[in-house]
mmCIF file of C-alpha atoms in Angstrom:
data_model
loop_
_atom_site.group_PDB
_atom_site.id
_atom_site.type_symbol
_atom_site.label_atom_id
_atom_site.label_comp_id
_atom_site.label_asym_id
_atom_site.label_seq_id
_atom_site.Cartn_x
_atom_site.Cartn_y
_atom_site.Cartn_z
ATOM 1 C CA UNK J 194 14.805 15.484 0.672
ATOM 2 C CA UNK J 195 13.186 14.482 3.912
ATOM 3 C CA UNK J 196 9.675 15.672 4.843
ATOM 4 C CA UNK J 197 8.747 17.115 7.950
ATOM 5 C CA UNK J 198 7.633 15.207 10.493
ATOM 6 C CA UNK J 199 4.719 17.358 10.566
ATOM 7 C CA UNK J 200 3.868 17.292 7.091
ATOM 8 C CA UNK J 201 3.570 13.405 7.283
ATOM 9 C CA UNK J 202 1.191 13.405 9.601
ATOM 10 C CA UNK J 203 -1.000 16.050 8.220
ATOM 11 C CA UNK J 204 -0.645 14.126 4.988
ATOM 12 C CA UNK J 205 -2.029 10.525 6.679
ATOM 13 C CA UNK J 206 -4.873 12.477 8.093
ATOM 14 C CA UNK J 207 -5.703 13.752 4.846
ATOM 15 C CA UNK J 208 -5.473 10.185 4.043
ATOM 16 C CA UNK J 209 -7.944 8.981 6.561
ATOM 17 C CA UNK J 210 -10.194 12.209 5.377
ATOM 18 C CA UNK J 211 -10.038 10.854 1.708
ATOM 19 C CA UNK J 212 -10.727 6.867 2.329
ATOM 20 C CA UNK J 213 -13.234 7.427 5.243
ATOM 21 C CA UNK J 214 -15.226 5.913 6.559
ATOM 22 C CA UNK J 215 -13.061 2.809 5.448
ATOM 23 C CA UNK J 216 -9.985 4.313 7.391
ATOM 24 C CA UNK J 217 -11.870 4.536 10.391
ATOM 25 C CA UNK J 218 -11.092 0.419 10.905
ATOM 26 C CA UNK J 219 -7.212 1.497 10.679
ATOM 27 C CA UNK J 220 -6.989 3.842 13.313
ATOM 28 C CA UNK J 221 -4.818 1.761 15.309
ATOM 29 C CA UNK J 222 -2.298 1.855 12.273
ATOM 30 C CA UNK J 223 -1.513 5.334 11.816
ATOM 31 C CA UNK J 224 1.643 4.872 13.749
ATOM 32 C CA UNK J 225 2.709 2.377 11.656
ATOM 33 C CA UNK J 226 1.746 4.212 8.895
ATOM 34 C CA UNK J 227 3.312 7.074 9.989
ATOM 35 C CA UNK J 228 6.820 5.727 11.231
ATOM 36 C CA UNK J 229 6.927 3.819 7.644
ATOM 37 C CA UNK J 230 6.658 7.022 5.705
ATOM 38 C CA UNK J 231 9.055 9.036 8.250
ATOM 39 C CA UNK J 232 11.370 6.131 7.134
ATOM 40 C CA UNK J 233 10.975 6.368 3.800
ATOM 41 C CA UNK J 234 11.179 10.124 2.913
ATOM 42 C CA UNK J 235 14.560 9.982 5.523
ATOM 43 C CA UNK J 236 16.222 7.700 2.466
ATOM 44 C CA UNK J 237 14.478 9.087 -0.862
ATOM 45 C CA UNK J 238 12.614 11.819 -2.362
ATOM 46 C CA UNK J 239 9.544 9.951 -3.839
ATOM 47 C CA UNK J 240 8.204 13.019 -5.881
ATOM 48 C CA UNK J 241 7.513 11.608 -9.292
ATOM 49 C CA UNK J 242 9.029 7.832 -8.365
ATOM 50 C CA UNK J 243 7.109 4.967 -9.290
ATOM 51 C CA UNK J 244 5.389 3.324 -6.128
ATOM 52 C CA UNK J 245 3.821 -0.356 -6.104
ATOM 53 C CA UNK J 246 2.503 -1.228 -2.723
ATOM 54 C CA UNK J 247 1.617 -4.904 -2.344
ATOM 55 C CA UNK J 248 -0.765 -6.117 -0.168
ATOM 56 C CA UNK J 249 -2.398 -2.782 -0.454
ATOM 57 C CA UNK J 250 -5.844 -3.194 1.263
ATOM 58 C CA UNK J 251 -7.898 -0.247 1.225
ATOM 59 C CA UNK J 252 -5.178 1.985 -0.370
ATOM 60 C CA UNK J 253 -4.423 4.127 3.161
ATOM 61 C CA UNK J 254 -0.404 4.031 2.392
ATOM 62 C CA UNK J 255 -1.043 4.168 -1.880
ATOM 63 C CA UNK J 256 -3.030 7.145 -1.457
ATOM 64 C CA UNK J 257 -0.419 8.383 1.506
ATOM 65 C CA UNK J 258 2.666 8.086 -1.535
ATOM 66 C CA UNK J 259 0.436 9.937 -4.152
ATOM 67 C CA UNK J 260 -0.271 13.092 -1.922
ATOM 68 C CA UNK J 261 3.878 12.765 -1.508
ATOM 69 C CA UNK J 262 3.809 13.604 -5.432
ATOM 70 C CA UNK J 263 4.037 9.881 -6.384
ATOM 71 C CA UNK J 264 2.506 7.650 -9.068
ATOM 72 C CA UNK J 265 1.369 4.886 -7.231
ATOM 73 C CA UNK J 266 -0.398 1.939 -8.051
ATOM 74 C CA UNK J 267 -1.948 -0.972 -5.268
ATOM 75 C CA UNK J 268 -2.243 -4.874 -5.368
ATOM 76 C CA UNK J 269 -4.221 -6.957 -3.439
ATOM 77 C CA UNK J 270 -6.754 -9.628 -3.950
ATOM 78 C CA UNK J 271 -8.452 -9.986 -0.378
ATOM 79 C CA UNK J 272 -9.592 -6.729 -0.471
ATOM 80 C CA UNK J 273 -12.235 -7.744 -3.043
ATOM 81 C CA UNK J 274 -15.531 -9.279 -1.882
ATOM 82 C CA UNK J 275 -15.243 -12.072 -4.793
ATOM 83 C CA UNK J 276 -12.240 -13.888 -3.018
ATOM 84 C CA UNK J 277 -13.322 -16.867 -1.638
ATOM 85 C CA UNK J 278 -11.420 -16.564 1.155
ATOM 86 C CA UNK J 279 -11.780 -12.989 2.093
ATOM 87 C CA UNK J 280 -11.672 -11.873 5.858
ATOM 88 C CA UNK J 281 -11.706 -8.064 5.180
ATOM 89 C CA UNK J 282 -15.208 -8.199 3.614
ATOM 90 C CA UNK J 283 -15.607 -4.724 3.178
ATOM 91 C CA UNK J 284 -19.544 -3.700 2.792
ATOM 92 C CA UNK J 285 -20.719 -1.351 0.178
ATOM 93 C CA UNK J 286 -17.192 -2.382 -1.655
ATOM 94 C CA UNK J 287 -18.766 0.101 -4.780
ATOM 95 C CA UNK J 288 -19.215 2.590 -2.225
ATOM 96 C CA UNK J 289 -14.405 1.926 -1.420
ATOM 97 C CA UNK J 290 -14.344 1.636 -5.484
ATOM 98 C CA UNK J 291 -15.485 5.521 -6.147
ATOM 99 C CA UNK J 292 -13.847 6.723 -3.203
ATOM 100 C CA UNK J 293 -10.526 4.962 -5.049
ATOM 101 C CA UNK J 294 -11.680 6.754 -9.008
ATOM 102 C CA UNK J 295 -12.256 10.032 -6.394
ATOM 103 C CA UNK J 296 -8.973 9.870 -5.195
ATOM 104 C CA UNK J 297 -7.180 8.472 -8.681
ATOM 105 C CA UNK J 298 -6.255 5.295 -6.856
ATOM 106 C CA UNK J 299 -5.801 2.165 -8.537
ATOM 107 C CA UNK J 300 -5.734 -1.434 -6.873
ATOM 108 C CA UNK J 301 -5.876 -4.602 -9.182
ATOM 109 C CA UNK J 302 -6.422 -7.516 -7.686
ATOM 110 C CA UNK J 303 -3.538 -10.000 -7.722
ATOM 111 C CA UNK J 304 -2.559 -12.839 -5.140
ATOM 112 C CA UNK J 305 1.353 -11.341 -4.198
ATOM 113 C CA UNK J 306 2.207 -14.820 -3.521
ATOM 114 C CA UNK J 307 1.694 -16.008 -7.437
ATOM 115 C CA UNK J 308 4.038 -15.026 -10.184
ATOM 116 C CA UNK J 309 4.134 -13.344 -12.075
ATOM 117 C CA UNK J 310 2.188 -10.214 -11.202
ATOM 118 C CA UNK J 311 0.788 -8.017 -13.568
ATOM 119 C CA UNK J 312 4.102 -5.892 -14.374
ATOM 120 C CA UNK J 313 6.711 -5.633 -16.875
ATOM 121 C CA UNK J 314 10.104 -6.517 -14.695
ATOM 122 C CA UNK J 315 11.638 -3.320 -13.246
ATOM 123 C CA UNK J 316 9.138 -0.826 -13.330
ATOM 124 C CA UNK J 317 9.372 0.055 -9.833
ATOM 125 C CA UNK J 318 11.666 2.668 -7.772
ATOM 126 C CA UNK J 319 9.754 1.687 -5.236
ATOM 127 C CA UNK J 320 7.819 -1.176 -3.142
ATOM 128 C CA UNK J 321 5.936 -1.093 -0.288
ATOM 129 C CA UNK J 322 4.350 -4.097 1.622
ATOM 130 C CA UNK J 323 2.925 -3.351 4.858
ATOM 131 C CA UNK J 324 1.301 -5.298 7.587
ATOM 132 C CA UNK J 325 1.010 -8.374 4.781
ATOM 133 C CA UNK J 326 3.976 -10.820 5.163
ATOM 134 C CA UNK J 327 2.935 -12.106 8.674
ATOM 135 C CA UNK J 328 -0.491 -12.934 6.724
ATOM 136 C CA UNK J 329 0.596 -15.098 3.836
ATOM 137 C CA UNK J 330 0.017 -18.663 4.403
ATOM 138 C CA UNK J 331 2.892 -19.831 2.478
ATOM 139 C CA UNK J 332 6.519 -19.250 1.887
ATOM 140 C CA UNK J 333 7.337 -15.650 0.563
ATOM 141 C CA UNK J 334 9.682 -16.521 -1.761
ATOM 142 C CA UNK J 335 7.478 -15.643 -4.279
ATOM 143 C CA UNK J 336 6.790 -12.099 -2.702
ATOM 144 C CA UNK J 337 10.438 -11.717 -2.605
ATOM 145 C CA UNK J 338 10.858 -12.904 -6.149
ATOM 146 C CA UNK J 339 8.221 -10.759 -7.687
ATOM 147 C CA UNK J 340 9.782 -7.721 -5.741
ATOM 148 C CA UNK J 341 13.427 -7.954 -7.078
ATOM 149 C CA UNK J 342 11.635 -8.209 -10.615
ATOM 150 C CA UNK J 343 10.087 -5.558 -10.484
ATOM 151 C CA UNK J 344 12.270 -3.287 -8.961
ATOM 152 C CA UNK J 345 14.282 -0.969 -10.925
ATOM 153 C CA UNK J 346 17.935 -1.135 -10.570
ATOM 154 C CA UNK J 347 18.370 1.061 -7.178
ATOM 155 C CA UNK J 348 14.831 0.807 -6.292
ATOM 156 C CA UNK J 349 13.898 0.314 -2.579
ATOM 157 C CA UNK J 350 11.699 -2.662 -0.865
ATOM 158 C CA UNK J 351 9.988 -1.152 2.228
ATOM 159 C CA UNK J 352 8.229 -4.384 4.402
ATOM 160 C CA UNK J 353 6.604 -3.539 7.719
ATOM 161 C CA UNK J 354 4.863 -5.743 10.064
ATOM 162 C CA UNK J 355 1.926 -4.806 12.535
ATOM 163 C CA UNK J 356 4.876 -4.395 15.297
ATOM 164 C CA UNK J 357 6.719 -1.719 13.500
#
């Protein structure tokens, strides 16, 4: 069943309605963001599917897949102001926390590039990961790794890049 064209886009500005003003730092995504979902909803209906999106950040494409009728569920770890190494520090991170309990988002914070995450093996139809691979500083073998795991048999691995 593929979605309107349309209906994708009213759905991502929804998206940036819901997360602002945190979205408002990923305007220059939204085509990305857009052209991913367009992709996706060409190849599956994800109404009721099981969505993991790794490397989440600030949820824009989590809460995009659960206004699409999805139960989805983020991971990141540099999202979090208590990584040591964090260059999103996100002020007033409380302030992105309730807007995620608003919106009945949840992100747990997990480095993608250790195994095992925390999942029970193939309890995903399907994973996104957008805009994250070009950012790990190691090999993402473990990315991959952790992906096939979790995926259910048939399940789909959707990667992007910033040049999508």
């Amino acid at each position: 069943m593929q979605i309107e064209n349309r209906k994708i886009q009213e759905i991502l500005l929804q998206v940036y309605k819901d997360l602002a003003p945190f979205s408002d730092a990923y305007q220059s995504d939204f085509i990305r963001f857009k052209k991913a979902l367009d992709f996706l909803t060409s190849r599956v209906d994800i109404t009721g599917k099981s969505v993991l999106d790794l490397g989440s950040g600030i949820g824009i494409l989590l809460r995009a897949a659960h206004r699409l009728g999805a139960k989805a569920q983020g991971v990141d770890h540099f999202i979090f102001p208590t990584e040591k190494a964090n260059f999103y520090t996100i002020q007033h991170f409380n302030e992105l926390q309730n807007l995620w309990k608003k919106n009945q988002m949840e992100i747990v914070k997990s480095d993608i590039t250790q195994a095992p995450l925390p999942f029970q093996p193939e309890t995903a139809d399907i994973i996104l990961c957008d805009a994250t691979i070009e950012h790990l500083l190691n090999s993402p073998k473990v990315l991959f790794y952790e992906a096939y795991r979790l995926l259910k048999p048939g399940g789909y691995l959707l990667m992007t890049n910033w040049d999508l």
